[in-house]
Short mmCIF file of C-alpha atoms in Angstrom, two decimals:
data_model
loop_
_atom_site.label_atom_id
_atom_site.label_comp_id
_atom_site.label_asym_id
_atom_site.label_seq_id
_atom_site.Cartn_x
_atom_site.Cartn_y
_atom_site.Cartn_z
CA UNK A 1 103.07 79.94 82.96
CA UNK A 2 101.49 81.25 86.57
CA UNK A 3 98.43 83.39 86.59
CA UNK A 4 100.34 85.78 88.10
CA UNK A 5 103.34 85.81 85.41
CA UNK A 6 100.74 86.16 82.88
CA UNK A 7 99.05 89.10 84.53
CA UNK A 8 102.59 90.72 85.21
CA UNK A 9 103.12 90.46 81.44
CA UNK A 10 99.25 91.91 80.56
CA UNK A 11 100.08 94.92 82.90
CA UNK A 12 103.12 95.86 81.22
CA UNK A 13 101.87 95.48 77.83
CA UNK A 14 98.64 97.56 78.89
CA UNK A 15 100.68 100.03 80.57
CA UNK A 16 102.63 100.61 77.24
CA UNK A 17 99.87 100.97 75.43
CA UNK A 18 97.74 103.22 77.83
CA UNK A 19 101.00 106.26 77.23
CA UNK A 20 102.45 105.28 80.83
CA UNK A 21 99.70 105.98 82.23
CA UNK A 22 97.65 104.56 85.30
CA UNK A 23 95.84 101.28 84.25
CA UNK A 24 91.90 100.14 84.11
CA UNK A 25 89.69 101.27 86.70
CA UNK A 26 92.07 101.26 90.23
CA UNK A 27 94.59 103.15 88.44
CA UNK A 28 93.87 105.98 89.83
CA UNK A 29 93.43 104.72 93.26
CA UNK A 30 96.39 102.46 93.08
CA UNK A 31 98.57 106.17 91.63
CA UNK A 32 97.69 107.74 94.54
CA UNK A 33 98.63 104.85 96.97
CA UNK A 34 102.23 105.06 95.35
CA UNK A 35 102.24 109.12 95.92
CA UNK A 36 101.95 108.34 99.33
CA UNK A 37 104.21 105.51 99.58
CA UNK A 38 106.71 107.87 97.93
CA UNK A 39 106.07 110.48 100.78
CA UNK A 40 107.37 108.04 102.93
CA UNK A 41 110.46 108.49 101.51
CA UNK A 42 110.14 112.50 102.76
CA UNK A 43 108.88 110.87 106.11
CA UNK A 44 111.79 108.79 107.04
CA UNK A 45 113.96 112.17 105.55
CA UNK A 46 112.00 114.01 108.34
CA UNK A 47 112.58 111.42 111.55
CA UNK A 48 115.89 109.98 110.57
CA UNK A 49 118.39 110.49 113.19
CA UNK A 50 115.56 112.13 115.74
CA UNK A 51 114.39 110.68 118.45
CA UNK A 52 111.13 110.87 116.88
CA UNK A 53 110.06 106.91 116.24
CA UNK A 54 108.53 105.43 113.55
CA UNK A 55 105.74 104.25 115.14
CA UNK A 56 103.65 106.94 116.22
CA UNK A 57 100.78 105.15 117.39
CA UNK A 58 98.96 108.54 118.64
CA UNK A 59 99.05 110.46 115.21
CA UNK A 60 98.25 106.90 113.45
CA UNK A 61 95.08 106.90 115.61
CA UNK A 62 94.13 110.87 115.08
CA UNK A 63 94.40 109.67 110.98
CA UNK A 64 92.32 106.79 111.02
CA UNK A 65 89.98 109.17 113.16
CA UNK A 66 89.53 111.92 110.40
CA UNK A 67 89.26 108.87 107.64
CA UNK A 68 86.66 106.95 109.64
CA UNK A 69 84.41 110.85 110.14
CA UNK A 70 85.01 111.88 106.27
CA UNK A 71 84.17 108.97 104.81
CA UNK A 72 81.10 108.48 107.25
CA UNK A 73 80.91 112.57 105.49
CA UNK A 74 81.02 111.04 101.81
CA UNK A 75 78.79 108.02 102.37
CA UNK A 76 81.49 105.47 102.17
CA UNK A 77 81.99 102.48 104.80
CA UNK A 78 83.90 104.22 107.63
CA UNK A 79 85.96 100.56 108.53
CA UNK A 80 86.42 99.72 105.44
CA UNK A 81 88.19 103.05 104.49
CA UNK A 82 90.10 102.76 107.55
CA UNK A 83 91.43 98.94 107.14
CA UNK A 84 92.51 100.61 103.77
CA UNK A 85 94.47 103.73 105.60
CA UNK A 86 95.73 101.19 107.87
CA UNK A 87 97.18 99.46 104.75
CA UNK A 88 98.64 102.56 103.89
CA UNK A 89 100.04 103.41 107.25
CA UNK A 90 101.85 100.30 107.26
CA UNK A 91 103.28 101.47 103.83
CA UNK A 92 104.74 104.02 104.52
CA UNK A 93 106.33 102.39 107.92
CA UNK A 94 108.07 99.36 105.68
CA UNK A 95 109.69 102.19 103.25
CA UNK A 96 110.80 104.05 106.52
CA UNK A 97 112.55 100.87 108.02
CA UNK A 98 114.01 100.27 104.52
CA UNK A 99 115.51 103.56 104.18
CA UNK A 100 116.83 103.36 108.08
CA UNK A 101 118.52 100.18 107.15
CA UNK A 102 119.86 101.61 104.07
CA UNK A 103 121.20 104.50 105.64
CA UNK A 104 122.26 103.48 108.20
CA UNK A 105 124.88 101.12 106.39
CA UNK A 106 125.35 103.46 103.84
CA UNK A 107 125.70 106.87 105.74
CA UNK A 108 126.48 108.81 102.63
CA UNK A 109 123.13 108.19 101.09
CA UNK A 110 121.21 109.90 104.28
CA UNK A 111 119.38 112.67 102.65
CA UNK A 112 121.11 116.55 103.19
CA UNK A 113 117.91 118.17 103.79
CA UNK A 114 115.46 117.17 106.69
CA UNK A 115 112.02 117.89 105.69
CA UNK A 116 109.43 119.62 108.19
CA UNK A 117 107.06 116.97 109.56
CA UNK A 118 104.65 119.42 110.61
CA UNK A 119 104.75 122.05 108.11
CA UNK A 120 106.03 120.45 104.54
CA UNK A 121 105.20 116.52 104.60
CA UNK A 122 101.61 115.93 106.25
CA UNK A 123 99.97 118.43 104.52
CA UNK A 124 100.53 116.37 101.26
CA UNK A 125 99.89 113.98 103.24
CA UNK A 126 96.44 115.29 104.00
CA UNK A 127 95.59 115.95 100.15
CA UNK A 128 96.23 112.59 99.63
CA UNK A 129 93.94 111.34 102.25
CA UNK A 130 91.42 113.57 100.68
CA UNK A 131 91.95 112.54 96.96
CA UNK A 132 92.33 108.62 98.45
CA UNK A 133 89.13 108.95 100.10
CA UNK A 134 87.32 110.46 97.13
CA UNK A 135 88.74 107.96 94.83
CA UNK A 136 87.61 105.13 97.55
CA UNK A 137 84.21 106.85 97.23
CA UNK A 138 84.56 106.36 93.21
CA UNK A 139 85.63 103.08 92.68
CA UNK A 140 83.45 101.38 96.04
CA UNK A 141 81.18 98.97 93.60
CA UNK A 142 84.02 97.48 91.80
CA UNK A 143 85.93 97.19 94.97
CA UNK A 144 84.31 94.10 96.64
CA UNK A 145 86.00 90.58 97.29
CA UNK A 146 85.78 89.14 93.63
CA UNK A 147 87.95 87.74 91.01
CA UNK A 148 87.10 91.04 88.50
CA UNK A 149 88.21 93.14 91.45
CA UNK A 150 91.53 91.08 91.87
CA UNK A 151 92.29 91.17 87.94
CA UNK A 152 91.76 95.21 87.77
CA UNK A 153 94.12 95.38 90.73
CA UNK A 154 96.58 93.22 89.99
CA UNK A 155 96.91 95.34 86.48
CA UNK A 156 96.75 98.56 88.29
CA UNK A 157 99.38 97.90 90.93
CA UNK A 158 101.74 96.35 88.43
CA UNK A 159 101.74 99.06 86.01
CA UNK A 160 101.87 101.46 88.51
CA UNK A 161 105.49 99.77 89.56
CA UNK A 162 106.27 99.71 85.64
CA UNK A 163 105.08 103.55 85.49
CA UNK A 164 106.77 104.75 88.60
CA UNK A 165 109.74 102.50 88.09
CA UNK A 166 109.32 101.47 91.70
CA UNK A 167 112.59 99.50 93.47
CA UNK A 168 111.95 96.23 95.91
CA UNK A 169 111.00 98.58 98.58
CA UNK A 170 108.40 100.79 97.33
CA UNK A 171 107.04 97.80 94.87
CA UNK A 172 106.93 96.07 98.89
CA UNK A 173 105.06 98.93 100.37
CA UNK A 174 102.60 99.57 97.04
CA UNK A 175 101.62 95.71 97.71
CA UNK A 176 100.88 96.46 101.41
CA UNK A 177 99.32 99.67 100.37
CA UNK A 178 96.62 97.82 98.12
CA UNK A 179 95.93 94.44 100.36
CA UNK A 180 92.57 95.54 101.31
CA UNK A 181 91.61 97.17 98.03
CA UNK A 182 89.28 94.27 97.17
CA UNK A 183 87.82 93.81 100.48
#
């Protein structure tokens, strides 16, 4: 059996036993980085059928921007907290090309409501940031390029897909999401 069969298997049993809650010591981080994968969702909602792209490489820049000046704020590597917003970033973009493909071939499952951009979706966007960064700040010794690091998020990330009873796409995106978590 694969390492990583066997660690699929411990996360599930641990996330059973833990009350369906987030596991070991990146669950928290790795709970919030499925919130805002799951905003995507709300994101492509917003843009779908706009001319509004995507890729917004201007408000991408103004995010990694605030990230880089609060962490610098809460003592945490600026870069590093950035590469992980990238991460994130690119999240959220793979769950809204999933849902445009999706919708577009199934036009009935296009969402009835449009959210606000401006005025509903980033500012939960911008609480996340703030609880992502704060959790970054929290779990920064454990978070370095090491096998314990890999093991905690490996559990966290695959009892957070158990937990959240993520499909292929958002299971895709949390894996983007938490690429650099051990870097």
């Amino acid at each position: 059996m694969a390492l990583s069969e066997i660690m699929r298997i411990l996360a599930v049993a641990l996330t059973l036993a833990a009350s369906l809650t987030p596991v070991g010591p990146l669950g928290e981080l790795t709970d919030l980085a499925v919130k805002r994968v799951q905003v995507a969702d709300l994101v492509a909602a917003a843009k779908f059928g706009t001319p509004q792209p995507i890729d917004d490489p201007a408000r991408e820049q103004q995010v990694l921007d605030g990230v880089r000046t609060r962490s610098t704020q809460l003592g945490i590597d600026p870069e590093n907290a950035a590469r992980f917003f990238r991460a994130q970033i690119e999240a959220n973009k793979l769950v809204q090309r999933g849902l445009y493909a999706r919708w577009t071939e199934h036009p009935e499952e296009v969402p009835s409501r449009r959210p606000d951009l401006g005025a509903e979706v980033r500012p939960i966007l911008d609480r996340l940031t703030t609880d992502i960064l704060n959790e970054l700040k929290d779990t920064e010794q454990l978070r370095r390029p090491t096998l314990r690091c890999e093991i905690h998020a490996t559990i966290a990330e695959r009892s957070a897909v158990v937990l959240h009873r993520l499909d292929r796409l958002h299971e895709n995106a949390l894996a983007e999401a938490m690429r650099p978590v051990c870097s």
